[in-house]
Short mmCIF file of C-alpha atoms and ligand atoms in Angstrom, two decimals:
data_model
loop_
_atom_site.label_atom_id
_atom_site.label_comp_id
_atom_site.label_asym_id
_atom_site.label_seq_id
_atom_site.Cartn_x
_atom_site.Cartn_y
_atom_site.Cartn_z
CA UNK A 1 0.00 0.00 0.00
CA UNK A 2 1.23 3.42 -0.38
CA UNK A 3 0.64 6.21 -2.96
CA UNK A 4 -2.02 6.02 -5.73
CA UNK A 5 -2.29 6.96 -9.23
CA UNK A 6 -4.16 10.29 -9.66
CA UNK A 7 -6.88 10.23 -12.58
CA UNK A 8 -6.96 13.07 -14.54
CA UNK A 9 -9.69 14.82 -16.71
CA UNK A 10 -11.06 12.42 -19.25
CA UNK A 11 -10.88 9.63 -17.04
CA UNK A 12 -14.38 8.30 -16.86
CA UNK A 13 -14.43 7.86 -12.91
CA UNK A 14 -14.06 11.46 -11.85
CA UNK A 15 -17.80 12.29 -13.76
CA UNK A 16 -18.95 9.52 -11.70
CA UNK A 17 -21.00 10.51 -8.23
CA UNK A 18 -19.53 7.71 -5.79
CA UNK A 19 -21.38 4.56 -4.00
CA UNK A 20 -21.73 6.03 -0.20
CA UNK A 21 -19.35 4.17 2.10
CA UNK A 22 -21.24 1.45 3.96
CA UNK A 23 -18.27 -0.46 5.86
CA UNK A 24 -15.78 1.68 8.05
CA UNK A 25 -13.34 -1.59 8.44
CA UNK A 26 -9.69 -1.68 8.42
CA UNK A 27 -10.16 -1.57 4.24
CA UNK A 28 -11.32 2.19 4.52
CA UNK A 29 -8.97 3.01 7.05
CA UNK A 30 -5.72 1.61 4.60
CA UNK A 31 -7.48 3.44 1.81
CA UNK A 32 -8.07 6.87 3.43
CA UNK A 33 -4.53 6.27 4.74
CA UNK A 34 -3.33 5.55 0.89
CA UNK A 35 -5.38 8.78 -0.05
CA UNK A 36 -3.46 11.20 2.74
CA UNK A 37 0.01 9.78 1.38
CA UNK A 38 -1.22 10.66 -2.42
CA UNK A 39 -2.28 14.28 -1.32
CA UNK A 40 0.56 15.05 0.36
CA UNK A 41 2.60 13.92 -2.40
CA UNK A 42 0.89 15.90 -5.00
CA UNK A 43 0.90 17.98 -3.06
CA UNK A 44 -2.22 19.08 -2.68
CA UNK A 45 -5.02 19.87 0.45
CA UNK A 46 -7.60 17.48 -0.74
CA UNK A 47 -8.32 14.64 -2.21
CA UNK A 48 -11.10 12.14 -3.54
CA UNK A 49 -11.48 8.81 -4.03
CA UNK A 50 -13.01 9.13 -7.47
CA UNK A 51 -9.33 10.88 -8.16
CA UNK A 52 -7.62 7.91 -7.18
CA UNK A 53 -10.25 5.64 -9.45
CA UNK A 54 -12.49 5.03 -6.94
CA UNK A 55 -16.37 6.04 -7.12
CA UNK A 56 -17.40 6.30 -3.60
CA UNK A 57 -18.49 9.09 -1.34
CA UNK A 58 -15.04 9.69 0.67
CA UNK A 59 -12.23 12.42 0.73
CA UNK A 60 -9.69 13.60 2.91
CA UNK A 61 -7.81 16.97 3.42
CA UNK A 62 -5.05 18.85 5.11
CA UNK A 63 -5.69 22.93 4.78
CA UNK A 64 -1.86 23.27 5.89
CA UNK A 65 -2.68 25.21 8.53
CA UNK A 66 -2.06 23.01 11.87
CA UNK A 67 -5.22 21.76 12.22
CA UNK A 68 -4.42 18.54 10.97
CA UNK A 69 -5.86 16.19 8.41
CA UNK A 70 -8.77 14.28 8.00
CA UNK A 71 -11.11 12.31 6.24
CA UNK A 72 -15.23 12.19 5.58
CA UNK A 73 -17.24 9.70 4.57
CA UNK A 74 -20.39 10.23 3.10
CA UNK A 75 -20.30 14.31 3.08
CA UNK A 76 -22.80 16.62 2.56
CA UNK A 77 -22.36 19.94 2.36
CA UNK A 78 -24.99 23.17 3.36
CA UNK A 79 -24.10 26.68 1.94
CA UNK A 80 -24.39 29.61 4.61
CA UNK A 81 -25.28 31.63 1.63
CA UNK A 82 -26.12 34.47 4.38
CA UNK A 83 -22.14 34.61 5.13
CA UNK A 84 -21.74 35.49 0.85
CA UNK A 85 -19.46 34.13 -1.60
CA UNK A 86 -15.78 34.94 -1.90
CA UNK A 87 -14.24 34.55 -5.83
CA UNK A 88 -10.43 33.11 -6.02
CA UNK A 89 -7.88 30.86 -7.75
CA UNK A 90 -8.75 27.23 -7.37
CA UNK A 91 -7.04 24.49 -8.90
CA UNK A 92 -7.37 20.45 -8.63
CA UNK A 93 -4.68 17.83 -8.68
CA UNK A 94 -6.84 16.01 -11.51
CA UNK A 95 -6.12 19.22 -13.67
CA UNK A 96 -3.27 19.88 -12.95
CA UNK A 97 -1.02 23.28 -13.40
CA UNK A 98 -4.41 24.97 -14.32
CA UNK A 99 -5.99 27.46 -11.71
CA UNK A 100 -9.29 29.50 -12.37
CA UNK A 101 -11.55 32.43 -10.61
CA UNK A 102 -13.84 30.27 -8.64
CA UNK A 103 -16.43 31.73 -6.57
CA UNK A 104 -17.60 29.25 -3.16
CA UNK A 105 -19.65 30.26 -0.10
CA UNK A 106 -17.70 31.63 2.38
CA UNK A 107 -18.75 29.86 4.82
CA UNK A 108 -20.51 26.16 4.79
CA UNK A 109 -21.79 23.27 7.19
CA UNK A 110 -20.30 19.91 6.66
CA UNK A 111 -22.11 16.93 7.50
CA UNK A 112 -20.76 13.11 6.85
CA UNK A 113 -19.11 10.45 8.91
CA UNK A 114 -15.36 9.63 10.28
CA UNK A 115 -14.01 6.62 9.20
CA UNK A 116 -15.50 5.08 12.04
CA UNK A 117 -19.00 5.55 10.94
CA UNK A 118 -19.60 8.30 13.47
CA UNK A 119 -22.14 11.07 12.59
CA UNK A 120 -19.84 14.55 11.98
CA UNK A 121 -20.90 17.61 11.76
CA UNK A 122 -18.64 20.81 11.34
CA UNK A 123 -18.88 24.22 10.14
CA UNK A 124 -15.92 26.23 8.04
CA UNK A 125 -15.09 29.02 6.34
CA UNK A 126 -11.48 30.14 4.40
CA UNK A 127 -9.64 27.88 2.78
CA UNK A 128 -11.29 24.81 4.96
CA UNK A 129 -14.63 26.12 3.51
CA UNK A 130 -13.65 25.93 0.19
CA UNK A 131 -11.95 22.67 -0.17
CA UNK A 132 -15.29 20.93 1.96
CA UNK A 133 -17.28 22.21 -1.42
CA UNK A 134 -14.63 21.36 -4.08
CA UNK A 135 -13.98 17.53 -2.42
CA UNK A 136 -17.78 17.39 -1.95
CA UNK A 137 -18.22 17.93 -5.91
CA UNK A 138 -15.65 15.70 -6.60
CA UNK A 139 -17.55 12.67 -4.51
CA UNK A 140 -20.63 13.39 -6.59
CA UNK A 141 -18.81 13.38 -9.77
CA UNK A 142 -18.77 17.32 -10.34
CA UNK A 143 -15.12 19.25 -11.19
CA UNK A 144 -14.14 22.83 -10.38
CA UNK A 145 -14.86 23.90 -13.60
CA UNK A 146 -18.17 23.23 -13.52
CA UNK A 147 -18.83 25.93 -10.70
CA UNK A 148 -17.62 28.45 -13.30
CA UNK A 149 -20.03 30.77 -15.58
CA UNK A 150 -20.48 29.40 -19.15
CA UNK A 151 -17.81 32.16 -20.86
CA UNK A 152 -15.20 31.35 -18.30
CA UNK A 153 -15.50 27.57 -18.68
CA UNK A 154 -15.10 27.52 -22.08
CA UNK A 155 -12.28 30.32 -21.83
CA UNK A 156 -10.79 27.39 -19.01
CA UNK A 157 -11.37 24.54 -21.57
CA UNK A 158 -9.77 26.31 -24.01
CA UNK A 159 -6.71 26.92 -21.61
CA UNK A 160 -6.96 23.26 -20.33
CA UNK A 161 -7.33 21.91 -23.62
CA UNK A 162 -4.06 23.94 -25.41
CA UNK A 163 -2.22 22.71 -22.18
CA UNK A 164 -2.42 18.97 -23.93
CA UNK A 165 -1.72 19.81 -26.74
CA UNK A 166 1.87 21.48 -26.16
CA UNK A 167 2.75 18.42 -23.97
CA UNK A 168 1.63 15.95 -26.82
CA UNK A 169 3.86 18.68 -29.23
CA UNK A 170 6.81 18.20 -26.35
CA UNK A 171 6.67 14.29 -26.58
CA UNK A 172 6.24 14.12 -30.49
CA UNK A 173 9.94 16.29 -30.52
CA UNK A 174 11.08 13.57 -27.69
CA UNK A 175 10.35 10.79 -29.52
CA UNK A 176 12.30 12.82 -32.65
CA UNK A 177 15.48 12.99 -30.60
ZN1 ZN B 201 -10.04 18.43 -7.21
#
């Protein structure tokens, strides 16, 4: 056990909303284990399973900050769309180098269980608020990208899209060489 592949756009599994998690044995534990190792890795402050090819309801994070890590099975998220919406840079480690505008609430309640099965429930707002909604998405098969307004998704496609296309120009000169 140890580090996992990360899926990238265009893999099938990441449009793909997750089983829920049902059994919080030693299985989930190694997995959500697995999943912490990937993310720091990356590195990155969140991660979910559908990112390492897995379609079930479950992510973990680290905001970085000291507070520690953790993982959430099952999460659903409420938007305390009284506390407003804050617009900034978010990226994902399943597109990667790419960051875009994205607006979030600022604040949110968090609801799911620990790997235990145990009911959580926790309210956030920063950075902590914002990966909660992104790692949400991802569990129900929804990317950052989709959050954004029709012209800048297509202006991020674009981007996203020309981004392949150099590397595949890089590799054609590689295999030249
Ligand atoms: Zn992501």
């Amino acid at each position: 056990m140890g580090k996992l592949q990360i899926r990238v756009l265009g893999d099938p599994v990441l449009r793909e909303r997750g089983r829920d998690v049902d059994a919080f044995d030693a299985a989930l534990w190694r997995l959500a284990d697995d999943m912490l190792e990937t993310m720091y890795d990356a590195p990155g402050v969140g991660l979910a399973a559908q990112q390492v090819g897995l379609s079930l309801r479950l992510f973990v994070y680290d905001p970085g900050d000291g507070t520690g890590s953790g993982a959430v099975a099952n999460p659903e998220v409420t938007l305390l769309e009284e506390e407003g919406e804050i617009e900034q840079d978010e990226g994902c480690l399943s597109i990667p180098g790419h960051y875009f505008p994205t607006r979030r609430a600022a604040r949110v309640r968090l609801s799911g269980q620990d790997l235990d099965g145990r009911p959580i429930v926790a309210e956030a707002d920063g950075l902590l608020a914002r990966i909660f909604q992104h790692e949400t998405d991802h569990t129900n098969g929804m990317l950052f990208i989709d959050r954004l307004d029709p012209d800048a998704r297509r202006a991020a496609m674009a981007q996203i899209n020309a981004g392949e296309l150099d590397l595949r120009a890089l590799k054609g000169r590689g295999a030249g060489d």
